[in-house]
XYZ file of N, CA, C and O in Angstrom:
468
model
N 51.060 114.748 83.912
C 50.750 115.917 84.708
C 51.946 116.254 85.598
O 52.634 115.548 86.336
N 51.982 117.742 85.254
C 54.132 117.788 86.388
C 52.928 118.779 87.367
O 51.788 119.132 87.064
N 53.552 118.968 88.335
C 53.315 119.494 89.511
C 54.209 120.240 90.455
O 54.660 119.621 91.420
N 54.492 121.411 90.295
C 55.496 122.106 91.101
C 55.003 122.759 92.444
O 54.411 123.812 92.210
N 55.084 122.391 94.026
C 54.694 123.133 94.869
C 55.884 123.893 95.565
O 56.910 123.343 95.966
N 55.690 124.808 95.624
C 56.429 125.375 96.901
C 56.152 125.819 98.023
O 55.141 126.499 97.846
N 56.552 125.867 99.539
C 56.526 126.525 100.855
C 57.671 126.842 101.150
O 58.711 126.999 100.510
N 57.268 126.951 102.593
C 58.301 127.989 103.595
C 58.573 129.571 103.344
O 59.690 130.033 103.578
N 57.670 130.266 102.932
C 57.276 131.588 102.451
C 56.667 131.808 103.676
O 56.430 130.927 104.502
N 56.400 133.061 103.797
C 55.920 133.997 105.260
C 56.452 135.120 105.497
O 57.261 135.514 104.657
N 56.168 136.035 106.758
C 56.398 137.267 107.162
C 58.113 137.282 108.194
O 58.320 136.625 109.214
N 58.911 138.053 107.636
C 60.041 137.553 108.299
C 60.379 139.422 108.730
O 59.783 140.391 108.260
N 61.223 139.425 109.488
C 61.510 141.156 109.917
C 62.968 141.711 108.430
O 63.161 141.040 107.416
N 63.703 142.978 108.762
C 65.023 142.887 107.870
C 65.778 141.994 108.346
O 65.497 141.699 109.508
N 66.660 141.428 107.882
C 67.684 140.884 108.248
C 67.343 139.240 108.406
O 68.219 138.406 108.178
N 66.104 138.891 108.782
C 65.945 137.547 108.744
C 66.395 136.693 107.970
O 67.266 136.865 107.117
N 65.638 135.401 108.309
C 66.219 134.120 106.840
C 64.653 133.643 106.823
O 63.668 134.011 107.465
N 64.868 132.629 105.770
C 63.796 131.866 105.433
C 63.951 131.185 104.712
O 64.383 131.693 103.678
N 63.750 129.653 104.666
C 63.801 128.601 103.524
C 63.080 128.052 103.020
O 62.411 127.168 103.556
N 62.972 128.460 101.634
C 61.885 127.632 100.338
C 62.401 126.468 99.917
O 63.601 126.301 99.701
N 61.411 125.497 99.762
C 61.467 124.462 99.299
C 60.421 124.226 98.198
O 59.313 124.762 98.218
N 60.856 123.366 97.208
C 59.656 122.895 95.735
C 59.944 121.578 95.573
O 61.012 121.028 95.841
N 58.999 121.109 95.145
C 59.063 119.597 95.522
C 58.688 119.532 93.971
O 58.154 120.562 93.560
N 58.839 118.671 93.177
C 58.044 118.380 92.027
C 57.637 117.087 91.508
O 58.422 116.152 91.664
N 56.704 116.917 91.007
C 56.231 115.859 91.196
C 55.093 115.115 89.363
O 54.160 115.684 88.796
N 55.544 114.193 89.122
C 54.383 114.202 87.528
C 55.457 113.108 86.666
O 56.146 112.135 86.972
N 55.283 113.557 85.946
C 56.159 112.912 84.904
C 56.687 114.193 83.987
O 56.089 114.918 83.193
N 58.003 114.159 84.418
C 58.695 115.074 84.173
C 60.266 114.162 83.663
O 60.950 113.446 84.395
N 60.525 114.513 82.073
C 61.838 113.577 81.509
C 62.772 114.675 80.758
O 62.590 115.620 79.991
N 63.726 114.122 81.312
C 64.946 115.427 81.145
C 64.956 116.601 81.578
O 64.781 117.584 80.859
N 65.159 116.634 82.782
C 65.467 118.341 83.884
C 66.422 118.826 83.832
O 67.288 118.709 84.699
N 66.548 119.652 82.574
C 68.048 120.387 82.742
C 68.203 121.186 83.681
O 69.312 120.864 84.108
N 67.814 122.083 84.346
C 67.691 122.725 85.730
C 66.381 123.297 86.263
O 65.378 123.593 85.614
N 66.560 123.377 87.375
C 65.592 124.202 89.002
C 65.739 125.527 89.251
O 66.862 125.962 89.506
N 64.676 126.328 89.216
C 64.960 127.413 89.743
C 64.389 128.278 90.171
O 63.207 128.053 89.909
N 64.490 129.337 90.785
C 63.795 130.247 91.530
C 63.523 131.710 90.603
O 64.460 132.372 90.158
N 62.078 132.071 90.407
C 61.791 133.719 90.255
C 61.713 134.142 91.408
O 62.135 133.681 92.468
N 60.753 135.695 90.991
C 60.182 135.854 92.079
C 59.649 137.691 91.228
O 60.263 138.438 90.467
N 58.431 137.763 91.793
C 57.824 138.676 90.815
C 57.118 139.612 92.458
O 56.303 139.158 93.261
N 57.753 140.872 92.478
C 57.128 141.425 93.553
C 55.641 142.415 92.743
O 55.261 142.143 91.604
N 55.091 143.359 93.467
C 53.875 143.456 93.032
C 53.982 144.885 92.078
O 54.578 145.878 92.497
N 53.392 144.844 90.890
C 53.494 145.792 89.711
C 54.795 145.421 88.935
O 55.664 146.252 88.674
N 54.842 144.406 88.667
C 56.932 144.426 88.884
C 56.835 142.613 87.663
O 56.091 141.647 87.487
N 57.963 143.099 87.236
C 58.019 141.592 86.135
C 58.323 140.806 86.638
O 58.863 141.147 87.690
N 58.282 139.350 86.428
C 59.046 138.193 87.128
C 60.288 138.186 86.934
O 60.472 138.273 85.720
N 61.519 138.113 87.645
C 62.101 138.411 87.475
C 63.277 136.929 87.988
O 62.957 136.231 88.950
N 64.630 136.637 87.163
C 65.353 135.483 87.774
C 66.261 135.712 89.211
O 66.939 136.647 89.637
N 65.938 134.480 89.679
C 66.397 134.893 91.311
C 67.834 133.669 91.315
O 69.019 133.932 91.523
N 67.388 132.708 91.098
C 68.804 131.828 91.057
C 68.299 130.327 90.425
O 67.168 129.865 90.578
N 69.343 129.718 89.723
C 69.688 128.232 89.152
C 70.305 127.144 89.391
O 71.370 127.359 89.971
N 70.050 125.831 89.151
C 70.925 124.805 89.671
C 70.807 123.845 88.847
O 69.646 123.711 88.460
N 71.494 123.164 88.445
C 71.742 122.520 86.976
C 71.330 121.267 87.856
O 71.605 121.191 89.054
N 70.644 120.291 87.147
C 69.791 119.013 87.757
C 71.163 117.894 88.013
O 71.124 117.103 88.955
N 72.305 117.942 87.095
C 73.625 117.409 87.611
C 74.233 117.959 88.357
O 75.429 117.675 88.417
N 73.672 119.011 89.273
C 74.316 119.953 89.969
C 75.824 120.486 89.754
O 76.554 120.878 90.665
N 76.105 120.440 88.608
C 77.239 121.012 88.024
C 77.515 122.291 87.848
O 78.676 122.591 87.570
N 76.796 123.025 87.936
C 76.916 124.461 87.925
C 75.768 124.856 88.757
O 74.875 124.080 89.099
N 75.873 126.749 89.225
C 74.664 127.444 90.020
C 74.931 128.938 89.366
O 76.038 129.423 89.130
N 73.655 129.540 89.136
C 73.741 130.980 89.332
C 72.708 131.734 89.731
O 71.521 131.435 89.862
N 73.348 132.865 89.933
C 72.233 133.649 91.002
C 72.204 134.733 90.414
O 72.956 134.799 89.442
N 71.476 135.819 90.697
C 70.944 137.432 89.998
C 71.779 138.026 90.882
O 71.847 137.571 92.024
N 72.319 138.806 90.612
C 73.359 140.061 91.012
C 72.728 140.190 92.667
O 73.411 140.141 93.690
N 71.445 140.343 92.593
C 70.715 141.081 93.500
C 70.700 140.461 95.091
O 70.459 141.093 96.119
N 71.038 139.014 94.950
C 70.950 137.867 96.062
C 71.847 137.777 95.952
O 72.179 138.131 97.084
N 73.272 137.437 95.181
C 74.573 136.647 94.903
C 74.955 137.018 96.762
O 74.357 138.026 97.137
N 75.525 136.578 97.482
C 76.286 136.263 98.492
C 75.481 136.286 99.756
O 76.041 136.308 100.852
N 73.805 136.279 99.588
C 72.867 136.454 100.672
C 72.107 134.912 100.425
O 71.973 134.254 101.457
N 71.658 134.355 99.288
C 70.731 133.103 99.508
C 71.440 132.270 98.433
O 71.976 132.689 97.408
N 71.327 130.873 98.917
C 71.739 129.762 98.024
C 70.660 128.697 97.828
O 69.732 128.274 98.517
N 71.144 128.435 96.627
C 70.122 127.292 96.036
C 70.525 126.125 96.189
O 71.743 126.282 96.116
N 70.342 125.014 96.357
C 70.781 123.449 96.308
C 69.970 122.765 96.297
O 68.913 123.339 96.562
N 69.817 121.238 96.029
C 69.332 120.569 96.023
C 69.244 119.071 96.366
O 70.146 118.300 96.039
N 67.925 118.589 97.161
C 68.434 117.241 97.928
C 68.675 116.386 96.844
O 67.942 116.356 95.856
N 70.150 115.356 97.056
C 70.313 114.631 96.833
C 69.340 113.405 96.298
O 68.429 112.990 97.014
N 69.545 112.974 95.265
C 68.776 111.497 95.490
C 66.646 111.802 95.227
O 65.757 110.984 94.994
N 66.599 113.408 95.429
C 65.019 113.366 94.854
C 65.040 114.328 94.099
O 66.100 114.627 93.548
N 63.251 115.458 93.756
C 62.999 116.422 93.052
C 63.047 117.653 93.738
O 62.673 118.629 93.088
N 63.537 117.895 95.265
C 63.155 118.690 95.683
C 64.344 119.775 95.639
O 65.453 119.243 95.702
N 64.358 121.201 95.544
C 65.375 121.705 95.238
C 64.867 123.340 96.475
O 63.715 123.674 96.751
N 66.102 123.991 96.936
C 65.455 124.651 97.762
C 66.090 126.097 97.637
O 67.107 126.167 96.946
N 65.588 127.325 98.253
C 66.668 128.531 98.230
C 66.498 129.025 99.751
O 65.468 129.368 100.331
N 67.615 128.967 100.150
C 68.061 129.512 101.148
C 68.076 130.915 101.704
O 69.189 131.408 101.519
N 67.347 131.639 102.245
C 67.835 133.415 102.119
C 67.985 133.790 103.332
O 67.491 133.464 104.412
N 68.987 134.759 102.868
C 69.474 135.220 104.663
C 69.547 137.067 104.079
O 69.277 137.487 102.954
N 70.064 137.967 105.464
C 69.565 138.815 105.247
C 68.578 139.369 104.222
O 68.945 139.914 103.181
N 67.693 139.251 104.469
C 66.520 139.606 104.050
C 66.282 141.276 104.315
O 66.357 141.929 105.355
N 65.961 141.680 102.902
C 65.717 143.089 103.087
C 64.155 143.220 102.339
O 63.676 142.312 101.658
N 63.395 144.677 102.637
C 62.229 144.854 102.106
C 62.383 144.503 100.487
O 61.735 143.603 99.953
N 62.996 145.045 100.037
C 63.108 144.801 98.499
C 62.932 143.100 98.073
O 62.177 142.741 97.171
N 63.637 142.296 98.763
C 63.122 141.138 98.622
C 61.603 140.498 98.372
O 61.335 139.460 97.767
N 60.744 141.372 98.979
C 59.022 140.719 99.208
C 59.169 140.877 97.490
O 59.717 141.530 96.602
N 57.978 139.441 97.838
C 57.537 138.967 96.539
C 57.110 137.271 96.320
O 57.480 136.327 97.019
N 56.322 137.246 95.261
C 56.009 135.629 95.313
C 57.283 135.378 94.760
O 57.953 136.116 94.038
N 57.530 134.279 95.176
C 58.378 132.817 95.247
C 57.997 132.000 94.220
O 56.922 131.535 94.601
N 58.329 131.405 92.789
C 58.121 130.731 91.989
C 59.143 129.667 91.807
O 60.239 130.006 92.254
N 59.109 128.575 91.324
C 59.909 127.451 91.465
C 59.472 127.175 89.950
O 58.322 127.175 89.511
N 60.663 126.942 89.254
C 60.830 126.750 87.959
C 61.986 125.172 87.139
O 63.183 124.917 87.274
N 60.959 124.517 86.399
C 62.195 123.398 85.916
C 61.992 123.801 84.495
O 61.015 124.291 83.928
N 62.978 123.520 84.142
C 63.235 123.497 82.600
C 63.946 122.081 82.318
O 64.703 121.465 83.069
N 63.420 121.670 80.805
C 63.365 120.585 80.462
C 64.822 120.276 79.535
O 64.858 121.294 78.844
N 65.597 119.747 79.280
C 66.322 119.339 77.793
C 65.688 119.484 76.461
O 66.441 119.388 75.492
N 64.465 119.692 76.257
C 63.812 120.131 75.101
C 63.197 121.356 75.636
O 62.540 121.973 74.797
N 63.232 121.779 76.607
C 63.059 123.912 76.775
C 61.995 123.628 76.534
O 61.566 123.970 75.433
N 61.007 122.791 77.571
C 60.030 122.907 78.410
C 60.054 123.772 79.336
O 61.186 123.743 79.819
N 59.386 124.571 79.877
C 58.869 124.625 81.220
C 58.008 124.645 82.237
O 56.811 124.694 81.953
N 58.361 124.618 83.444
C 57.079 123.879 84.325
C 57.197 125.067 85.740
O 58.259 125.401 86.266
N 55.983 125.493 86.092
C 56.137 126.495 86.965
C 55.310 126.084 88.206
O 54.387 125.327 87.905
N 55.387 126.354 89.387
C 54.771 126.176 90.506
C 53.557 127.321 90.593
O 53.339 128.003 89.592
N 52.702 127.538 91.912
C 51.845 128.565 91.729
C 52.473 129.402 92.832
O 51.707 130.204 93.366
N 53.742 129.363 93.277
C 54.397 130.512 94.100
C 54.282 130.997 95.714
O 53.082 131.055 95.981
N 54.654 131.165 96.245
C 54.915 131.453 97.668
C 55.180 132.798 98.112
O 56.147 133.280 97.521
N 54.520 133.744 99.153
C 54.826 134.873 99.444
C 55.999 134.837 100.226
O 56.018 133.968 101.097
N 56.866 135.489 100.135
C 57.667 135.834 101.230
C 57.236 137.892 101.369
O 57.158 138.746 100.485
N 57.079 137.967 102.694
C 56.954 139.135 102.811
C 57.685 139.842 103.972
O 57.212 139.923 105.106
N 59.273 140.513 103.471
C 60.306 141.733 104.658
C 59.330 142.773 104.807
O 58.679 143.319 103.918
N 59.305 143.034 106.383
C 58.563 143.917 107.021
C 58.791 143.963 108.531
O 58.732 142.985 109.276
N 59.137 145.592 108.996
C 59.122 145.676 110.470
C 57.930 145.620 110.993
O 57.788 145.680 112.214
């Protein structure tokens, strides 16, 4: 049984920050990478950013590139995204995603973040 949670989602103003975290947890063998959607409402899920489980590489969607970063703690499962200026377009659930070496995947049940004056 794998288990993906995420928090630190909530109501933030423009310009704010906020940090997600996903913890994962099960029996989970071979994590080729972590990563973040995020599906706002009427709207597809869409990729938000990646981090290779050797942390050897990262990428991000055009849309975030130089506003939120992804990383991940050392030494466990937990992997996090960072976001700073925060604009309305941002709202949306928060999904936390692993993919396997055999192209598994394993999804969390998601986190609101919601930009709003």
């Amino acid at each position: 049984q794998v288990r993906l949670v995420e928090s630190g989602g909530g109501l933030v103003q423009p310009g704010g920050s906020l940090r997600l975290s996903c913890e994962a947890s099960g029996s989970i063998a071979g994590i080729y990478s972590m990563g973040w959607y995020r599906q706002a409402p009427g709207k597809e899920r869409k990729f938000v950013a990646v981090i290779a489980a050797s942390d050897d590489w990262i990428n991000y969607a055009d849309s975030v590139k130089g506003r939120f970063t992804i990383s991940r703690e050392a030494g466990t499962n937990t992997v996090y995204l960072e976001m700073n200026s925060l604009a309305p377009e941002d709202t949306a659930v928060y999904y936390c995603k692993i993919r396997t070496t055999s192209f598994q995947e394993f999804w969390g049940q998601g986190t609101q973040v919601t930009v709003s004056s």
